[in-house]
């Protein structure tokens, strides 16, 4: 059985008087977010396992492995009233760059390798809520596109000229899943 360390960090609440604090989402959506991200990560891992050793990934591989994970994150997150993203400091697509909370979560994960996830009080676009971050770890099949810079597939080098998502090793922190649950998220 895998052990997961989770931190709950609510730094913004420390500065707010108790009477003025906004209500936190009930525990059910929080548990649902954890379950959803674990399923999403298992999907990512399972699809990546389909990349054969020594196989040269192409745009079709990307469409079968990486794109479905991002699409599921967005569509299922939206259906729940959440914002779900995959973020990274060393990103391939600048739209997936870390925001300030993502940078904070990444620093925690880098300093504490045993921490799998954490929660932060957050406000997004003026809406208070809570944000869940979970680490994304590099696995062996990921190195076909995220390993040595010179070995990156040609389609990645052409499509992403500002690519920084390479030079990883198995076990490295690749990025984070980020889920924002607004206080007003509909119950499911």
mmCIF file of C-alpha atoms in Angstrom:
data_model
loop_
_atom_site.group_PDB
_atom_site.id
_atom_site.type_symbol
_atom_site.label_atom_id
_atom_site.label_comp_id
_atom_site.label_asym_id
_atom_site.label_seq_id
_atom_site.Cartn_x
_atom_site.Cartn_y
_atom_site.Cartn_z
ATOM 1 C CA UNK A 1 0.000 0.000 0.000
ATOM 2 C CA UNK A 2 1.368 3.417 -0.956
ATOM 3 C CA UNK A 3 1.612 6.055 1.720
ATOM 4 C CA UNK A 4 0.665 9.562 0.762
ATOM 5 C CA UNK A 5 1.650 12.619 2.689
ATOM 6 C CA UNK A 6 -0.683 15.563 2.357
ATOM 7 C CA UNK A 7 -0.261 19.036 3.759
ATOM 8 C CA UNK A 8 -3.125 21.388 4.354
ATOM 9 C CA UNK A 9 -1.860 24.927 4.178
ATOM 10 C CA UNK A 10 -4.282 27.721 4.736
ATOM 11 C CA UNK A 11 -1.911 30.696 5.067
ATOM 12 C CA UNK A 12 -4.471 33.279 4.129
ATOM 13 C CA UNK A 13 -6.815 32.204 6.925
ATOM 14 C CA UNK A 14 -4.248 32.960 9.608
ATOM 15 C CA UNK A 15 -4.523 36.676 8.884
ATOM 16 C CA UNK A 16 -8.332 36.750 8.766
ATOM 17 C CA UNK A 17 -10.429 36.990 11.953
ATOM 18 C CA UNK A 18 -12.470 33.832 12.498
ATOM 19 C CA UNK A 19 -15.802 35.664 12.123
ATOM 20 C CA UNK A 20 -14.764 37.046 8.710
ATOM 21 C CA UNK A 21 -13.609 33.763 7.212
ATOM 22 C CA UNK A 22 -15.490 32.549 4.159
ATOM 23 C CA UNK A 23 -17.046 29.081 4.491
ATOM 24 C CA UNK A 24 -14.813 26.298 3.192
ATOM 25 C CA UNK A 25 -16.161 23.758 0.735
ATOM 26 C CA UNK A 26 -17.563 20.671 2.436
ATOM 27 C CA UNK A 27 -15.298 17.647 2.767
ATOM 28 C CA UNK A 28 -17.128 15.697 0.024
ATOM 29 C CA UNK A 29 -15.869 17.858 -2.891
ATOM 30 C CA UNK A 30 -12.375 17.769 -1.409
ATOM 31 C CA UNK A 31 -12.408 13.963 -1.266
ATOM 32 C CA UNK A 32 -13.860 13.895 -4.781
ATOM 33 C CA UNK A 33 -11.013 16.132 -6.035
ATOM 34 C CA UNK A 34 -8.395 13.807 -4.547
ATOM 35 C CA UNK A 35 -10.118 10.761 -6.047
ATOM 36 C CA UNK A 36 -10.443 12.459 -9.457
ATOM 37 C CA UNK A 37 -6.766 13.483 -9.584
ATOM 38 C CA UNK A 38 -5.636 9.998 -8.533
ATOM 39 C CA UNK A 39 -7.748 8.566 -11.384
ATOM 40 C CA UNK A 40 -6.320 11.153 -13.784
ATOM 41 C CA UNK A 41 -2.754 10.334 -12.756
ATOM 42 C CA UNK A 42 -3.440 6.599 -13.126
ATOM 43 C CA UNK A 43 -4.788 7.342 -16.617
ATOM 44 C CA UNK A 44 -1.621 9.298 -17.453
ATOM 45 C CA UNK A 45 0.582 6.502 -16.164
ATOM 46 C CA UNK A 46 -1.384 3.806 -17.986
ATOM 47 C CA UNK A 47 -1.358 5.656 -21.307
ATOM 48 C CA UNK A 48 2.356 6.454 -20.985
ATOM 49 C CA UNK A 49 3.074 2.781 -20.341
ATOM 50 C CA UNK A 50 1.894 2.160 -23.906
ATOM 51 C CA UNK A 51 4.977 3.938 -25.268
ATOM 52 C CA UNK A 52 7.374 1.150 -26.138
ATOM 53 C CA UNK A 53 11.025 1.259 -25.109
ATOM 54 C CA UNK A 54 13.051 2.759 -27.924
ATOM 55 C CA UNK A 55 9.878 3.810 -29.746
ATOM 56 C CA UNK A 56 10.065 7.261 -31.319
ATOM 57 C CA UNK A 57 6.898 9.114 -30.296
ATOM 58 C CA UNK A 58 5.179 11.248 -32.913
ATOM 59 C CA UNK A 59 2.169 13.554 -32.947
ATOM 60 C CA UNK A 60 -0.141 10.510 -32.996
ATOM 61 C CA UNK A 61 1.500 9.280 -29.787
ATOM 62 C CA UNK A 62 0.883 12.688 -28.217
ATOM 63 C CA UNK A 63 -2.766 12.518 -29.307
ATOM 64 C CA UNK A 64 -3.130 9.092 -27.678
ATOM 65 C CA UNK A 65 -1.130 9.666 -24.493
ATOM 66 C CA UNK A 66 -0.914 13.278 -23.307
ATOM 67 C CA UNK A 67 -3.850 15.036 -24.952
ATOM 68 C CA UNK A 68 -6.563 12.766 -23.435
ATOM 69 C CA UNK A 69 -5.324 13.486 -19.913
ATOM 70 C CA UNK A 70 -5.499 17.250 -20.394
ATOM 71 C CA UNK A 71 -8.887 17.010 -22.115
ATOM 72 C CA UNK A 72 -10.353 14.896 -19.316
ATOM 73 C CA UNK A 73 -8.972 17.282 -16.699
ATOM 74 C CA UNK A 74 -10.650 20.258 -18.365
ATOM 75 C CA UNK A 75 -14.002 18.681 -19.239
ATOM 76 C CA UNK A 76 -14.606 16.814 -15.984
ATOM 77 C CA UNK A 77 -13.363 19.753 -13.946
ATOM 78 C CA UNK A 78 -15.745 22.105 -15.742
ATOM 79 C CA UNK A 79 -18.636 19.681 -15.202
ATOM 80 C CA UNK A 80 -17.975 19.906 -11.456
ATOM 81 C CA UNK A 81 -17.582 23.684 -11.445
ATOM 82 C CA UNK A 82 -13.836 23.381 -10.808
ATOM 83 C CA UNK A 83 -10.775 24.725 -12.604
ATOM 84 C CA UNK A 84 -8.354 21.865 -13.300
ATOM 85 C CA UNK A 85 -4.926 22.275 -14.890
ATOM 86 C CA UNK A 86 -1.543 20.643 -15.258
ATOM 87 C CA UNK A 87 1.151 23.212 -14.486
ATOM 88 C CA UNK A 88 4.948 23.145 -14.601
ATOM 89 C CA UNK A 89 7.903 25.450 -14.157
ATOM 90 C CA UNK A 90 9.736 23.704 -16.968
ATOM 91 C CA UNK A 91 6.781 23.665 -19.320
ATOM 92 C CA UNK A 92 6.365 22.792 -22.940
ATOM 93 C CA UNK A 93 3.360 25.046 -23.456
ATOM 94 C CA UNK A 94 3.650 28.500 -21.827
ATOM 95 C CA UNK A 95 -0.101 28.378 -21.107
ATOM 96 C CA UNK A 96 0.742 25.702 -18.509
ATOM 97 C CA UNK A 97 3.216 27.858 -16.579
ATOM 98 C CA UNK A 98 3.080 27.870 -12.800
ATOM 99 C CA UNK A 99 1.160 30.698 -11.166
ATOM 100 C CA UNK A 100 2.253 31.965 -7.726
ATOM 101 C CA UNK A 101 0.368 29.272 -5.800
ATOM 102 C CA UNK A 102 1.733 26.630 -8.171
ATOM 103 C CA UNK A 103 5.255 27.927 -7.560
ATOM 104 C CA UNK A 104 4.686 27.678 -3.823
ATOM 105 C CA UNK A 105 3.366 24.101 -4.125
ATOM 106 C CA UNK A 106 6.302 23.144 -6.339
ATOM 107 C CA UNK A 107 8.799 24.516 -3.791
ATOM 108 C CA UNK A 108 7.115 22.455 -1.064
ATOM 109 C CA UNK A 109 7.250 19.317 -3.226
ATOM 110 C CA UNK A 110 10.912 19.929 -4.134
ATOM 111 C CA UNK A 111 11.933 20.434 -0.505
ATOM 112 C CA UNK A 112 9.808 17.559 0.815
ATOM 113 C CA UNK A 113 9.867 14.617 -1.616
ATOM 114 C CA UNK A 114 7.544 12.584 0.633
ATOM 115 C CA UNK A 115 4.733 15.119 0.283
ATOM 116 C CA UNK A 116 2.364 13.983 -2.458
ATOM 117 C CA UNK A 117 -0.222 16.764 -2.254
ATOM 118 C CA UNK A 118 -1.328 19.885 -0.445
ATOM 119 C CA UNK A 119 -4.285 22.245 -0.082
ATOM 120 C CA UNK A 120 -4.239 26.043 -0.046
ATOM 121 C CA UNK A 121 -6.924 28.614 0.667
ATOM 122 C CA UNK A 122 -7.233 30.485 -2.611
ATOM 123 C CA UNK A 123 -9.097 33.125 -4.555
ATOM 124 C CA UNK A 124 -9.380 32.822 -8.324
ATOM 125 C CA UNK A 125 -10.953 35.563 -10.410
ATOM 126 C CA UNK A 126 -12.454 37.083 -7.252
ATOM 127 C CA UNK A 127 -14.022 33.787 -6.132
ATOM 128 C CA UNK A 128 -12.863 32.363 -2.776
ATOM 129 C CA UNK A 129 -12.285 28.647 -2.500
ATOM 130 C CA UNK A 130 -9.660 26.030 -1.888
ATOM 131 C CA UNK A 131 -6.984 24.686 -4.207
ATOM 132 C CA UNK A 132 -5.560 21.184 -4.332
ATOM 133 C CA UNK A 133 -2.086 20.488 -5.714
ATOM 134 C CA UNK A 134 -0.724 17.022 -6.431
ATOM 135 C CA UNK A 135 2.745 16.234 -7.733
ATOM 136 C CA UNK A 136 3.288 14.712 -11.182
ATOM 137 C CA UNK A 137 6.261 12.335 -11.170
ATOM 138 C CA UNK A 138 8.331 11.383 -14.230
ATOM 139 C CA UNK A 139 8.112 7.704 -15.146
ATOM 140 C CA UNK A 140 10.343 5.773 -17.562
ATOM 141 C CA UNK A 141 8.044 6.108 -20.622
ATOM 142 C CA UNK A 142 7.893 9.895 -20.079
ATOM 143 C CA UNK A 143 11.582 10.175 -20.944
ATOM 144 C CA UNK A 144 10.814 9.570 -24.629
ATOM 145 C CA UNK A 145 9.647 13.198 -24.751
ATOM 146 C CA UNK A 146 10.895 14.651 -21.455
ATOM 147 C CA UNK A 147 14.404 13.166 -21.247
ATOM 148 C CA UNK A 148 17.508 14.409 -23.071
ATOM 149 C CA UNK A 149 16.937 17.621 -25.052
ATOM 150 C CA UNK A 150 18.640 16.282 -28.185
ATOM 151 C CA UNK A 151 16.503 13.127 -28.115
ATOM 152 C CA UNK A 152 13.158 14.959 -28.126
ATOM 153 C CA UNK A 153 10.931 13.921 -31.026
ATOM 154 C CA UNK A 154 11.062 16.201 -34.065
ATOM 155 C CA UNK A 155 7.376 17.127 -33.803
ATOM 156 C CA UNK A 156 7.971 18.522 -30.289
ATOM 157 C CA UNK A 157 11.003 20.520 -31.368
ATOM 158 C CA UNK A 158 9.004 21.985 -34.267
ATOM 159 C CA UNK A 159 5.698 22.580 -32.452
ATOM 160 C CA UNK A 160 7.215 23.933 -29.228
ATOM 161 C CA UNK A 161 10.226 26.120 -30.025
ATOM 162 C CA UNK A 162 10.262 27.482 -26.448
ATOM 163 C CA UNK A 163 10.084 23.990 -24.929
ATOM 164 C CA UNK A 164 11.633 23.669 -21.463
ATOM 165 C CA UNK A 165 10.046 20.334 -20.507
ATOM 166 C CA UNK A 166 13.096 18.131 -20.959
ATOM 167 C CA UNK A 167 16.157 16.995 -19.037
ATOM 168 C CA UNK A 168 14.139 14.987 -16.528
ATOM 169 C CA UNK A 169 15.006 11.643 -14.952
ATOM 170 C CA UNK A 170 12.733 8.932 -13.577
ATOM 171 C CA UNK A 171 11.315 10.060 -10.228
ATOM 172 C CA UNK A 172 11.738 13.791 -10.879
ATOM 173 C CA UNK A 173 8.974 16.240 -10.122
ATOM 174 C CA UNK A 174 7.579 17.004 -13.587
ATOM 175 C CA UNK A 175 4.831 19.423 -12.536
ATOM 176 C CA UNK A 176 1.574 19.598 -10.604
ATOM 177 C CA UNK A 177 -2.090 18.948 -11.042
ATOM 178 C CA UNK A 178 -3.983 21.983 -9.730
ATOM 179 C CA UNK A 179 -7.691 21.888 -8.829
ATOM 180 C CA UNK A 180 -9.551 24.992 -7.680
ATOM 181 C CA UNK A 181 -12.856 24.309 -5.917
ATOM 182 C CA UNK A 182 -14.821 27.517 -5.421
ATOM 183 C CA UNK A 183 -16.771 27.873 -2.196
ATOM 184 C CA UNK A 184 -19.892 27.944 -4.354
ATOM 185 C CA UNK A 185 -19.068 24.716 -6.256
ATOM 186 C CA UNK A 186 -22.245 22.735 -6.882
ATOM 187 C CA UNK A 187 -22.592 19.554 -4.832
ATOM 188 C CA UNK A 188 -22.584 16.311 -6.836
#
